mmCIF file of C-alpha atoms and ligand atoms in Angstrom:
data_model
loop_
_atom_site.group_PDB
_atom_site.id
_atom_site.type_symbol
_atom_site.label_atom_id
_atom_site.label_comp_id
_atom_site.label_asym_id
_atom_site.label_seq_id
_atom_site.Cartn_x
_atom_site.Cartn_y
_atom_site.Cartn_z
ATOM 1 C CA UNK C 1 12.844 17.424 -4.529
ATOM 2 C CA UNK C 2 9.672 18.759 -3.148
ATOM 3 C CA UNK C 3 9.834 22.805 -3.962
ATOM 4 C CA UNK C 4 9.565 24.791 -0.479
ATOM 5 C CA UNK C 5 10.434 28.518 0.678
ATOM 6 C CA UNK C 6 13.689 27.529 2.061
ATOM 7 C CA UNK C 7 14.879 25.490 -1.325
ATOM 8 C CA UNK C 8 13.876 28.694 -3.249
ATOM 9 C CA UNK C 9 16.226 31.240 -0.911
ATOM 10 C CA UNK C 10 18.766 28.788 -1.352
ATOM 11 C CA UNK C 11 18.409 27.384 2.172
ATOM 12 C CA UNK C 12 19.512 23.687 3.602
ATOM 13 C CA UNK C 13 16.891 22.065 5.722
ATOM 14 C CA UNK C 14 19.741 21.786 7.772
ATOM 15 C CA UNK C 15 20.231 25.346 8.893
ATOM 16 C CA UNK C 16 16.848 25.991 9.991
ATOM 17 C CA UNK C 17 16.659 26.119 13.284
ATOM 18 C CA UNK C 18 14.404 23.666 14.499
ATOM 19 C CA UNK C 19 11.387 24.014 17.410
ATOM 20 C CA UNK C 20 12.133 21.305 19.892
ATOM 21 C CA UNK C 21 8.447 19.882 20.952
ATOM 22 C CA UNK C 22 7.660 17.064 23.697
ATOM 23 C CA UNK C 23 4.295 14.904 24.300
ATOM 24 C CA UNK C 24 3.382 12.137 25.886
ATOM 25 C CA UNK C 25 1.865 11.050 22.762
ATOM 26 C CA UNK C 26 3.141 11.584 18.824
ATOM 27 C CA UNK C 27 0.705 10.420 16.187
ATOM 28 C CA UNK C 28 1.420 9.796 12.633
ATOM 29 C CA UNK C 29 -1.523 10.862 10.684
ATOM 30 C CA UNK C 30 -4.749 12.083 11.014
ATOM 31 C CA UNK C 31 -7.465 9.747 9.211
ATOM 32 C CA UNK C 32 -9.896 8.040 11.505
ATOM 33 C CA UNK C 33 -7.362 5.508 13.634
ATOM 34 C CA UNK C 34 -4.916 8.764 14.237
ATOM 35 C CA UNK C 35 -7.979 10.986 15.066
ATOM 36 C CA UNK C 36 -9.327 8.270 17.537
ATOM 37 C CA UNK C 37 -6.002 7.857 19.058
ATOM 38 C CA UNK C 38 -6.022 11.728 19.896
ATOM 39 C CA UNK C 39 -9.596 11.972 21.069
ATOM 40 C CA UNK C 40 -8.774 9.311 23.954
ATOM 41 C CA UNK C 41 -5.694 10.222 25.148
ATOM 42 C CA UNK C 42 -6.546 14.007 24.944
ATOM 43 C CA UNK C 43 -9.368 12.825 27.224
ATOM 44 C CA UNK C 44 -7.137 11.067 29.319
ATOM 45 C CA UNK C 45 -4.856 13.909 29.573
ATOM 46 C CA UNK C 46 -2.298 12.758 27.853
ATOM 47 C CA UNK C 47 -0.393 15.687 25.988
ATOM 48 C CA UNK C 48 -1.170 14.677 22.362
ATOM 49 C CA UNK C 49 -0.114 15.767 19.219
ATOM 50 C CA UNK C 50 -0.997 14.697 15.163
ATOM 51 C CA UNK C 51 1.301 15.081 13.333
ATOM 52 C CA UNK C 52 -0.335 15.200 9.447
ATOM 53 C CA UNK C 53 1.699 15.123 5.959
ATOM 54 C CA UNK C 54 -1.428 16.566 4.404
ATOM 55 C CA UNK C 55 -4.412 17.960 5.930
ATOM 56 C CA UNK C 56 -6.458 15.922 8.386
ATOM 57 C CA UNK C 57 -9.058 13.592 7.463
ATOM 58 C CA UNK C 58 -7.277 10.796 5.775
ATOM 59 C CA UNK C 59 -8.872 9.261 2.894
ATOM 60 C CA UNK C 60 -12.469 8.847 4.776
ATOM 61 C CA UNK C 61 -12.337 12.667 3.806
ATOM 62 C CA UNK C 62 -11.920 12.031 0.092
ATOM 63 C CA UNK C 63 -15.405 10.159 -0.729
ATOM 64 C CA UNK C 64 -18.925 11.774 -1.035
ATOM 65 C CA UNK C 65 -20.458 10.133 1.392
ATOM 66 C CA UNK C 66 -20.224 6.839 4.456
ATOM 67 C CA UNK C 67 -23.395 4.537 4.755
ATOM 68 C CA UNK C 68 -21.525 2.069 6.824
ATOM 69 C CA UNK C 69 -20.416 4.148 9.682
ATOM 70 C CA UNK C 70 -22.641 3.161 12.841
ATOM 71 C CA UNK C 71 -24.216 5.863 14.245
ATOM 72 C CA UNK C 72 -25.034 8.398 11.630
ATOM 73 C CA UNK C 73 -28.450 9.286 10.025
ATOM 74 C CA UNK C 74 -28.225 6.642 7.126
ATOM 75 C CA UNK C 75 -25.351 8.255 5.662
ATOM 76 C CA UNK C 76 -22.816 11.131 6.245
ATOM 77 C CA UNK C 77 -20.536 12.953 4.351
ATOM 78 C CA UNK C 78 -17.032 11.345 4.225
ATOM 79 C CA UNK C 79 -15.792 15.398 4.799
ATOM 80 C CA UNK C 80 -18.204 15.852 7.605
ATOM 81 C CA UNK C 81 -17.865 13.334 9.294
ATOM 82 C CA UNK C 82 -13.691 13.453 9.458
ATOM 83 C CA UNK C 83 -14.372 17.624 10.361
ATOM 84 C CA UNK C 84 -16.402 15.796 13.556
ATOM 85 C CA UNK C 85 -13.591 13.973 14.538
ATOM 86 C CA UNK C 86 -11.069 16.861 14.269
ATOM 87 C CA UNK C 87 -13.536 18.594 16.166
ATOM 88 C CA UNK C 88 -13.574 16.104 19.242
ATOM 89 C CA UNK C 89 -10.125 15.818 19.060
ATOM 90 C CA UNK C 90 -9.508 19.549 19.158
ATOM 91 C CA UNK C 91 -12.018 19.949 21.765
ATOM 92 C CA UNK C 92 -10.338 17.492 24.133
ATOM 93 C CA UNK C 93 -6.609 18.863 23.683
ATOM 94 C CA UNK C 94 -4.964 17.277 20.862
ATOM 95 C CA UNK C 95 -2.744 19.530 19.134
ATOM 96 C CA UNK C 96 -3.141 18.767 15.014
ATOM 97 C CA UNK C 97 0.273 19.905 12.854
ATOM 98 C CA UNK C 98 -0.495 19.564 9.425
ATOM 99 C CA UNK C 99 0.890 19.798 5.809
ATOM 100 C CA UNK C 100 4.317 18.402 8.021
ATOM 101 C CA UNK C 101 6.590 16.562 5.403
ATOM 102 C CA UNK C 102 8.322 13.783 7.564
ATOM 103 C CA UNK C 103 12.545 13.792 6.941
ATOM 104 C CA UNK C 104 12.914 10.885 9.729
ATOM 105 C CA UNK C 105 12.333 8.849 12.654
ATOM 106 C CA UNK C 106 14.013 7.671 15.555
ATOM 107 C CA UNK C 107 12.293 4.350 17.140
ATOM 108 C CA UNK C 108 15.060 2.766 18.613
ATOM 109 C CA UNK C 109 15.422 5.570 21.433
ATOM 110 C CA UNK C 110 13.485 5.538 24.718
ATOM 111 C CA UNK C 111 12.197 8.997 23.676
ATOM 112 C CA UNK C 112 10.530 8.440 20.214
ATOM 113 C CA UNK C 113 11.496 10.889 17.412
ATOM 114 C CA UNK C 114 9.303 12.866 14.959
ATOM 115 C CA UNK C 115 11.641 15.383 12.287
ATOM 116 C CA UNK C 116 10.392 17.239 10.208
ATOM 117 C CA UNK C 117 11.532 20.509 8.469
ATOM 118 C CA UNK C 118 11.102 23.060 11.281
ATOM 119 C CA UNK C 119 10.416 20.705 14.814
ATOM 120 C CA UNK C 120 11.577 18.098 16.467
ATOM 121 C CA UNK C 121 8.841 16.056 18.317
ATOM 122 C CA UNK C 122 9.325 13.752 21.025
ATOM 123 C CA UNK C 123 7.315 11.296 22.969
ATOM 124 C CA UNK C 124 7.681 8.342 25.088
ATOM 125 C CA UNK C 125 4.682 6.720 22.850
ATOM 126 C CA UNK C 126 4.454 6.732 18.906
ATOM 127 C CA UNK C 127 1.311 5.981 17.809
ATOM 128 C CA UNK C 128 2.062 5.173 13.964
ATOM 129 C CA UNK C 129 -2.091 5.907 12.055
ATOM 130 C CA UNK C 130 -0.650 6.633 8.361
ATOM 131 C CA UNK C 131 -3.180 4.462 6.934
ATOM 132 C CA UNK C 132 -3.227 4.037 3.173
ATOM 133 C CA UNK C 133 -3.029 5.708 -0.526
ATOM 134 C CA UNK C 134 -4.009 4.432 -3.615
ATOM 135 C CA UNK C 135 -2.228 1.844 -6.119
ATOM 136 C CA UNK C 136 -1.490 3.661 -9.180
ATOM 137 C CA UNK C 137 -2.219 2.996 -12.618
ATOM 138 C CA UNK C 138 0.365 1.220 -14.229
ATOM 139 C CA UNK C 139 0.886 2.476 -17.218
ATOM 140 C CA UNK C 140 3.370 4.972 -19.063
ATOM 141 C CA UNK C 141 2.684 8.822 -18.648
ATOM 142 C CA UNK C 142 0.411 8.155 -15.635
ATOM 143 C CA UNK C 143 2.542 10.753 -13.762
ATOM 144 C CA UNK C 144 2.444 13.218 -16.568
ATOM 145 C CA UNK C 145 -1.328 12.952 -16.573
ATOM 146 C CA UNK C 146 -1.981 12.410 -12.552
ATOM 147 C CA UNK C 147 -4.339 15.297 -11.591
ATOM 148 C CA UNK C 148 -4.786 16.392 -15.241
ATOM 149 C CA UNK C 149 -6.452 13.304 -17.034
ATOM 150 C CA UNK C 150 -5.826 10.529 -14.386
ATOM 151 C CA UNK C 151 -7.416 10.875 -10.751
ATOM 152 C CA UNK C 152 -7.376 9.282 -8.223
ATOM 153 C CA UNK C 153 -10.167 10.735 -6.029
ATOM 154 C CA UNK C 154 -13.838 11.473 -7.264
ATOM 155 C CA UNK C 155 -14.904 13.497 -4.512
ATOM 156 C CA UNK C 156 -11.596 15.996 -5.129
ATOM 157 C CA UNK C 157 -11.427 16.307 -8.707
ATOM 158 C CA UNK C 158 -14.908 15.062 -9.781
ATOM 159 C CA UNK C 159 -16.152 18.691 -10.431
ATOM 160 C CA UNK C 160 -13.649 19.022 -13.028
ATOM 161 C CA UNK C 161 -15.613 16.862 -15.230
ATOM 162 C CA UNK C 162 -18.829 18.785 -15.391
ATOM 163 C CA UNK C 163 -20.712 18.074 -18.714
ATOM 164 C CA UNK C 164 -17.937 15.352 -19.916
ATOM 165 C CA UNK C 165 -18.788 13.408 -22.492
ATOM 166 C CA UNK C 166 -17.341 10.223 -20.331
ATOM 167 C CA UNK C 167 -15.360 9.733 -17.920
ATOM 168 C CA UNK C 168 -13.606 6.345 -17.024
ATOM 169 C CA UNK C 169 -13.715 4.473 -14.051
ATOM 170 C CA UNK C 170 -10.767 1.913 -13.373
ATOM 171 C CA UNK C 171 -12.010 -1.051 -10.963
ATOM 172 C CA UNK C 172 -14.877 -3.252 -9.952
ATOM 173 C CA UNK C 173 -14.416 -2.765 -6.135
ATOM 174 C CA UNK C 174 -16.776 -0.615 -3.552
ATOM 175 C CA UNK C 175 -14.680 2.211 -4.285
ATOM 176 C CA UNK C 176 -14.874 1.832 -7.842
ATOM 177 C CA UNK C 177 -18.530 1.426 -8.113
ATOM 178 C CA UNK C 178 -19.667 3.837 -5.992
ATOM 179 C CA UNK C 179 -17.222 6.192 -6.994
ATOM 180 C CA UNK C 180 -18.589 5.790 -10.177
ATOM 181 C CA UNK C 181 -22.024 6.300 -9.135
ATOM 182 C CA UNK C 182 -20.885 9.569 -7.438
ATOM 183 C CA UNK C 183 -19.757 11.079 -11.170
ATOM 184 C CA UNK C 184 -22.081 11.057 -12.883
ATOM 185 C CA UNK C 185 -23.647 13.638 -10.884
ATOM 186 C CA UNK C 186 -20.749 16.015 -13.099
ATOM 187 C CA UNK C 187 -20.418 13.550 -16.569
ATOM 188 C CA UNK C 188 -22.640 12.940 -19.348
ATOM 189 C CA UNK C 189 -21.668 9.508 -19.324
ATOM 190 C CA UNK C 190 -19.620 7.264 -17.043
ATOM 191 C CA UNK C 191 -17.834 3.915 -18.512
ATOM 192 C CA UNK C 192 -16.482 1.340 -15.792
ATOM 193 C CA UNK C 193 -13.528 -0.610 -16.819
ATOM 194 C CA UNK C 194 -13.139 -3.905 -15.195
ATOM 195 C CA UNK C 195 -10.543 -6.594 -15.277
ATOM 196 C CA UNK C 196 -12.513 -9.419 -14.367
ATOM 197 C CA UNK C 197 -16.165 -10.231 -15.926
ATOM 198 C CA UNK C 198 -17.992 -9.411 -12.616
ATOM 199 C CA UNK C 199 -17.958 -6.822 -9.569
ATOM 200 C CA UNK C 200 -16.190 -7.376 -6.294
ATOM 201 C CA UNK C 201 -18.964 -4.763 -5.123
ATOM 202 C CA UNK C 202 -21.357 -4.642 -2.085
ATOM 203 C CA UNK C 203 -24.781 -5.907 -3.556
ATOM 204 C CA UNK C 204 -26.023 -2.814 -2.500
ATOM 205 C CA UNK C 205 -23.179 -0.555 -4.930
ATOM 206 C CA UNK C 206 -23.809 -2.734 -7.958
ATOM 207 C CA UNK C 207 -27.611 -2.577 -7.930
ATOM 208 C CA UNK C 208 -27.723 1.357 -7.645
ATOM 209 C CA UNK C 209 -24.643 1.230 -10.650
ATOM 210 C CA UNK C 210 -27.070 -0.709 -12.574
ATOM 211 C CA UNK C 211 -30.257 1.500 -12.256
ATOM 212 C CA UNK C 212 -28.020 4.266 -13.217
ATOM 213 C CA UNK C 213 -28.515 4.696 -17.144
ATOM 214 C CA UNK C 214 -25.402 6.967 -17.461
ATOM 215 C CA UNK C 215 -23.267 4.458 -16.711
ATOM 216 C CA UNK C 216 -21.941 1.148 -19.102
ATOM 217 C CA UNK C 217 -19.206 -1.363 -18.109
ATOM 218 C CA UNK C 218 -16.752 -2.983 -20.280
ATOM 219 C CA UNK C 219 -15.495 -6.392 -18.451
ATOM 220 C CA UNK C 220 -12.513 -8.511 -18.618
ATOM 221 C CA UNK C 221 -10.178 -5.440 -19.715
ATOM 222 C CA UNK C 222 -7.149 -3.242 -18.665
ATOM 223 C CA UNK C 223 -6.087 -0.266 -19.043
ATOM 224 C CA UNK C 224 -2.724 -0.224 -21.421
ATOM 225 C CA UNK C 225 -2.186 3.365 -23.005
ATOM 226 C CA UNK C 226 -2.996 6.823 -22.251
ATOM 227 C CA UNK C 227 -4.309 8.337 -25.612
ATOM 228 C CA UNK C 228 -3.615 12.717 -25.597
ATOM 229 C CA UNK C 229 -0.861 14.413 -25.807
ATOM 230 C CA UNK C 230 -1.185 17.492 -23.483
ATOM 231 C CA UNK C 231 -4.780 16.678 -22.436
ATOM 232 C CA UNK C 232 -6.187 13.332 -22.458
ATOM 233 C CA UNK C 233 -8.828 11.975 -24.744
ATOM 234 C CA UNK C 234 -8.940 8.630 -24.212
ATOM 235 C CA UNK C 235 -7.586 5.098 -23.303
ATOM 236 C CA UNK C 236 -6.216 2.315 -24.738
ATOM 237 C CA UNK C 237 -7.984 -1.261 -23.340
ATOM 238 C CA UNK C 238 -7.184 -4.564 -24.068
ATOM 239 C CA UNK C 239 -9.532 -7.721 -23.534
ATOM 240 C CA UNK C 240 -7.380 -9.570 -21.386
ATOM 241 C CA UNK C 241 -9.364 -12.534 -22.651
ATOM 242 C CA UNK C 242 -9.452 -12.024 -26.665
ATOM 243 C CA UNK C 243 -6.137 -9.705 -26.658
ATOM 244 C CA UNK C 244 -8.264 -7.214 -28.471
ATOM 245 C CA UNK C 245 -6.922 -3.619 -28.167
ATOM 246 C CA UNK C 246 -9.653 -1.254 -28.643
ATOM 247 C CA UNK C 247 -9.512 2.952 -27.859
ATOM 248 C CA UNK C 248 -12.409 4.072 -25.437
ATOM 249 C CA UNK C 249 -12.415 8.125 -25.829
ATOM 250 C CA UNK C 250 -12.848 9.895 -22.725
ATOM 251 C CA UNK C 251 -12.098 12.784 -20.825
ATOM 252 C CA UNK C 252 -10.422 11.433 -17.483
ATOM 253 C CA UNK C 253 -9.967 8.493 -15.992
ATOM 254 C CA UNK C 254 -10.571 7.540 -12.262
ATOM 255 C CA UNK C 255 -8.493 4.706 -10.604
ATOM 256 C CA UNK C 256 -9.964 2.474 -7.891
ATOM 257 C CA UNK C 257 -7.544 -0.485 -8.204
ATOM 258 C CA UNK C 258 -6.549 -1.101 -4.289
ATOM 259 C CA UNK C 259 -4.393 0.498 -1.784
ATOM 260 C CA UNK C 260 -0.896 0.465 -0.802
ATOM 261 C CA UNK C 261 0.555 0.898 2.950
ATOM 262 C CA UNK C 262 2.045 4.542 3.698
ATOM 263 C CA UNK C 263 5.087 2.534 4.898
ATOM 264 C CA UNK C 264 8.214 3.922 3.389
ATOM 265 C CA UNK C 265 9.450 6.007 6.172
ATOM 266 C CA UNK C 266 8.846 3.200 8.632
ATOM 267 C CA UNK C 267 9.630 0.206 7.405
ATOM 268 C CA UNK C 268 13.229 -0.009 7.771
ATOM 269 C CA UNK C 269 12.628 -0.143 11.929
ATOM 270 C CA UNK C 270 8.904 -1.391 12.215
ATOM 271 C CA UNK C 271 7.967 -5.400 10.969
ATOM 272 C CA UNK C 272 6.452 -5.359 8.416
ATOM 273 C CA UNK C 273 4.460 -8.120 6.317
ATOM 274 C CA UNK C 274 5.332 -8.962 2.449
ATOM 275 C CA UNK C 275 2.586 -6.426 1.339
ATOM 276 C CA UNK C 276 4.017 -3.790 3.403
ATOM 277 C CA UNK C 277 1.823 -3.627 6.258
ATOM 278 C CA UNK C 278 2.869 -3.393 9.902
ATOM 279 C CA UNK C 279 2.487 -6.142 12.347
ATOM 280 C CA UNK C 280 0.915 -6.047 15.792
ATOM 281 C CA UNK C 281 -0.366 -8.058 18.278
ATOM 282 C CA UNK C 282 -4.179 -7.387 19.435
ATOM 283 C CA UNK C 283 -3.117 -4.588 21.932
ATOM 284 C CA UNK C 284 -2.120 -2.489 18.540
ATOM 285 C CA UNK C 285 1.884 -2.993 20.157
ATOM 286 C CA UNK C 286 4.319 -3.758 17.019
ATOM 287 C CA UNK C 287 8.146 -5.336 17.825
ATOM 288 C CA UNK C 288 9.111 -1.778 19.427
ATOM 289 C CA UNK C 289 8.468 -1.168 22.857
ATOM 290 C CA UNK C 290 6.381 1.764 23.191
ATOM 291 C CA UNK C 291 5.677 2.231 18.681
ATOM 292 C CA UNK C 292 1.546 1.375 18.328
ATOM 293 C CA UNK C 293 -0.013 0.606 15.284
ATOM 294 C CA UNK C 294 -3.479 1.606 14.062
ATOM 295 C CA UNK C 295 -5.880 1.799 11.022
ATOM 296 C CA UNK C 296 -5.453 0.977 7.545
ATOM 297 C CA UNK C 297 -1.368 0.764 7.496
ATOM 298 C CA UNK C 298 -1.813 -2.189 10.490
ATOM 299 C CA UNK C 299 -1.715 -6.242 9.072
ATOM 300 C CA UNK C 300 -5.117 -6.961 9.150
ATOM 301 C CA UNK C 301 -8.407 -8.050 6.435
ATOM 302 C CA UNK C 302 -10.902 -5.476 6.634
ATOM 303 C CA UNK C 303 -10.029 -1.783 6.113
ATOM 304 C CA UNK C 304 -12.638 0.473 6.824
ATOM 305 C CA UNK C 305 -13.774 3.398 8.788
ATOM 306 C CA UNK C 306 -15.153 1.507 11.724
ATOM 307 C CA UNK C 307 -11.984 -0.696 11.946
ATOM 308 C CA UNK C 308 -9.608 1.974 11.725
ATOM 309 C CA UNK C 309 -11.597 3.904 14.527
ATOM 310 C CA UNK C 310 -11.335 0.290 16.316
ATOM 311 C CA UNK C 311 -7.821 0.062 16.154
ATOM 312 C CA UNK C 312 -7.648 3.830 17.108
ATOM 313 C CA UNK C 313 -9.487 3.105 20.798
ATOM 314 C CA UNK C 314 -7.342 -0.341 20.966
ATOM 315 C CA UNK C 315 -4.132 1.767 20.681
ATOM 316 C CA UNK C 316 -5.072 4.445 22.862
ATOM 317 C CA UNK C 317 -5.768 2.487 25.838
ATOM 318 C CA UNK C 318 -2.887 0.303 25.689
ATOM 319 C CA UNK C 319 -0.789 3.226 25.411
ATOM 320 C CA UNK C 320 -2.347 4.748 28.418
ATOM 321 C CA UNK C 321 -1.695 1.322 30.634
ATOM 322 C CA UNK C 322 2.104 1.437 28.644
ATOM 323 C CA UNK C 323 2.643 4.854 30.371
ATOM 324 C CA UNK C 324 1.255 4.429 33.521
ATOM 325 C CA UNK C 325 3.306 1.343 34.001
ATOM 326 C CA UNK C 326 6.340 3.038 32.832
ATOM 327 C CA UNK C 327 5.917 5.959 35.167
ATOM 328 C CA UNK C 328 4.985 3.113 38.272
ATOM 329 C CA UNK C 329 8.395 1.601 37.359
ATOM 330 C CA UNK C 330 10.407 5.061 37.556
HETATM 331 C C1 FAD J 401 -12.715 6.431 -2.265
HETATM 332 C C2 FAD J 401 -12.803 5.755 -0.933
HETATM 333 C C3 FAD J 401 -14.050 5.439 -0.416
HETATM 334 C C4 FAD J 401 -14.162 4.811 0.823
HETATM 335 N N1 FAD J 401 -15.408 4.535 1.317
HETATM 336 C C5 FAD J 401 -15.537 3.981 2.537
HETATM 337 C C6 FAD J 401 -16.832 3.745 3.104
HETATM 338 O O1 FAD J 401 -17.861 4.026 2.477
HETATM 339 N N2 FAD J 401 -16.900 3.185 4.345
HETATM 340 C C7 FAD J 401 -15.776 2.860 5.074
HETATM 341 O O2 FAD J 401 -15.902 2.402 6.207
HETATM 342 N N3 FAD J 401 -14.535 3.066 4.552
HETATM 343 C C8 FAD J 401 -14.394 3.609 3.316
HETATM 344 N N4 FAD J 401 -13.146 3.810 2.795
HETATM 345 C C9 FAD J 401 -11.967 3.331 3.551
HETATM 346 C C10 FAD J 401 -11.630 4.272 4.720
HETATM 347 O O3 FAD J 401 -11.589 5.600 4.247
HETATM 348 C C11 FAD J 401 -10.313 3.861 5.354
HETATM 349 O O4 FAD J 401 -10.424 2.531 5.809
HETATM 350 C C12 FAD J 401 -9.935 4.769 6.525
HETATM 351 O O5 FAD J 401 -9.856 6.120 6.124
HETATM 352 C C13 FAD J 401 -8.600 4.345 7.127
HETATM 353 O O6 FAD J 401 -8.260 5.229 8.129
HETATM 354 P P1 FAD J 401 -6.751 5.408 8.618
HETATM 355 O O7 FAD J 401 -6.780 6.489 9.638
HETATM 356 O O8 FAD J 401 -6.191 4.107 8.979
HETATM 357 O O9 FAD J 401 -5.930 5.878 7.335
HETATM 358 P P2 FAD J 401 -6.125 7.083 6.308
HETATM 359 O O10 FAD J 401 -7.537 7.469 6.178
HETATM 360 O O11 FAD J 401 -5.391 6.643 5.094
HETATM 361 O O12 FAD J 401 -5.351 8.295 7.005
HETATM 362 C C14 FAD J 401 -3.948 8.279 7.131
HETATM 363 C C15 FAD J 401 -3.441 9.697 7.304
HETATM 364 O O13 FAD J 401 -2.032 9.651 7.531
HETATM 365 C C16 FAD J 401 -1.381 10.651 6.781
HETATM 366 N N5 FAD J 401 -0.001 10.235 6.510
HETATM 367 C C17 FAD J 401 0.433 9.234 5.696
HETATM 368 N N6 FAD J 401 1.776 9.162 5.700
HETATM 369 C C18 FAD J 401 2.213 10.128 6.546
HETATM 370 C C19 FAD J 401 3.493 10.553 6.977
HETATM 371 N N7 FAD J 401 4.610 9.978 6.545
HETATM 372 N N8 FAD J 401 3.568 11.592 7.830
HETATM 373 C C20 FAD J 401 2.456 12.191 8.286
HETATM 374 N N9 FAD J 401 1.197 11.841 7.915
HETATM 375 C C21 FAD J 401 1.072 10.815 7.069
HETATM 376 C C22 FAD J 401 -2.222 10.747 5.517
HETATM 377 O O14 FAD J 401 -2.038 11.994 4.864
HETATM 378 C C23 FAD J 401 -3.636 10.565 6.056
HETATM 379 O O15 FAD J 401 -4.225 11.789 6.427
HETATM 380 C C24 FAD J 401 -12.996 4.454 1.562
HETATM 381 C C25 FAD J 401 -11.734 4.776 1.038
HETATM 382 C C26 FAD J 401 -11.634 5.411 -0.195
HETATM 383 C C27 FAD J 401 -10.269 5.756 -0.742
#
């Protein structure tokens, strides 16, 4: 149970009295597709508002820097370029709730339905932007070690390693590499750990990884054991080809082994593919009339900034023509 003020007094969710809040537009999340969402329809004068587990930015936030986002002066930094967006969105209207846990949602009713601990948001529209989060690593005592050991975001928790002896880097994606690349601005050394015996990598990310002489790769090999008992000092690896178990010491470990669709709450009323990901037509609709879909979380093959902000524009004008062909049929 997540620890809050009211659990501490002894309080039920239940019996707080809860602020009753309507839009024209609810949006789940505020990464790049939620943001985008806002900025339009604010502009269109459409009440707006974000509603944001976490603080805004979305995982674009979490990494040093963008060099793929059109538009920018070579590159940007992922934090600066998500406060931008904020920014616009502010400027135009939206209203942004943050660090708002979620209890439940109500699709199925003409009026969509946002709860969460203290409000109650309604909206005609739903625009559903909760993008993505990391797969974890899978092995025992990750969770006693996630955040102290095991990390999951460079940018965040990087610092923490200043002057490490080595850090390890789980993956052979962008993310991976480049996030790798990114370290050892803190770490003495960096050591990539890679299941297969070559990167999945833009050219571009492996060739500055290998004119970096602070970092090594060890291919064809998983992760199987954290080594530490209340800090961590190392990993256990095994050749996946040979079977060879060998201990790499090292002060932290940062995973970059995919993403998983921030689906749970959702996927019970929303289709859904067999990886978890919503389904939608090209207008961003999904099977329930008047519940968009956009970014990351949406069934699609390339998940990045510029798509998400894509999808974000897509969604937004569809849900102004849904609206004003709702109100025409009133
Ligand atoms: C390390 C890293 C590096 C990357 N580098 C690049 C790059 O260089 N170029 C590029 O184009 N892309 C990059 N990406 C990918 C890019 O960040 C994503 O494609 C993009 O952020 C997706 O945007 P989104 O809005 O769909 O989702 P997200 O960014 O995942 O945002 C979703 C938001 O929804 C919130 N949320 C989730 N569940 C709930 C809920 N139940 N209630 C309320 N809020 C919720 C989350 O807290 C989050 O703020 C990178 C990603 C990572 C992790």
């Amino acid at each position: 149970m997540r620890i809050t003020l009211e659990n501490l007094l002894g309080i039920e969710s239940e019996q707080i009295e809860k602020e009753a809040l309507e839009a024209d537009v609810l949006v789940l999340g505020a990464g790049p597709a939620g943001l985008t969402t806002a900025i339009y329809t604010s502009r269109a004068k459409l009440r707006t508002i974000v509603v944001e587990e976490g603080i805004p930015g979305g995982q674009a936030a979490t990494t040093f820097h963008i060099a793929n986002y059109p538009g920018t002066p070579g590159t940007i930094g992922g934090k600066d370029l998500m406060d931008n967006m904020i920014s616009q969105a502010k400027g135009f209207g939206a209203d942004i709730h943050d660090l708002k846990e979620v209890f439940s949602l109500d699709l199925s009713r003409e009026m969509k339905e946002i709860i969460t601990e203290d409000a109650i948001y309604r909206a005609p529209v739903l625009v559903v932007a909760t993008g993505a989060e990391s797969r974890r690593l899978p092995v025992e005592r990750e969770a006693d070690f996630r955040g102290n050991g095991v990390h999951y975001c460079a940018t965040c928790d990087g610092a923490m390693y200043q002057d490490a002896e080595n850090v390890i880097v789980v993956g052979g994606g962008n993310s991976a590499v480049e996030e790798a690349v990114f370290l050892t601005k803190f770490a003495k050394h960096v050591t990539i750990v890679h299941q297969f015996d070559n990167f999945q990598a833009s050219k571009t990310a492996q060739e500055e990884a290998a004119m970096n002489d602070k970092i090594s790769v060890i291919w064809d090999s998983e992760v199987r054991t954290l080594v530490g008992e209340k800090h961590l000092t190392g990993v256990e690896i095994e050749n996946v080809k040979t079977h060879q178990m060998s201990v790499v010491d090292a002060n932290g470990v940062f995973v970059y082994i995919g993403m998983q669709p921030r689906t749970q709450i959702l996927k019970e009323q929303l289709k859904i593919n067999d990886w978890g990901y919503i389904e939608a037509d090209d207008e961003m609709r999904t099977n329930i009339k008047g519940v968009f879909v956009a970014g990351d979380v949406r069934s699609k093959t390339v998940r990045q900034v510029a798509t998400a902000v894509g999808d974000g524009a897509a969604a937004a004008v569809n849900v102004e023509r849904y609206l004003a062909s709702r109100a025409s049929q009133k």
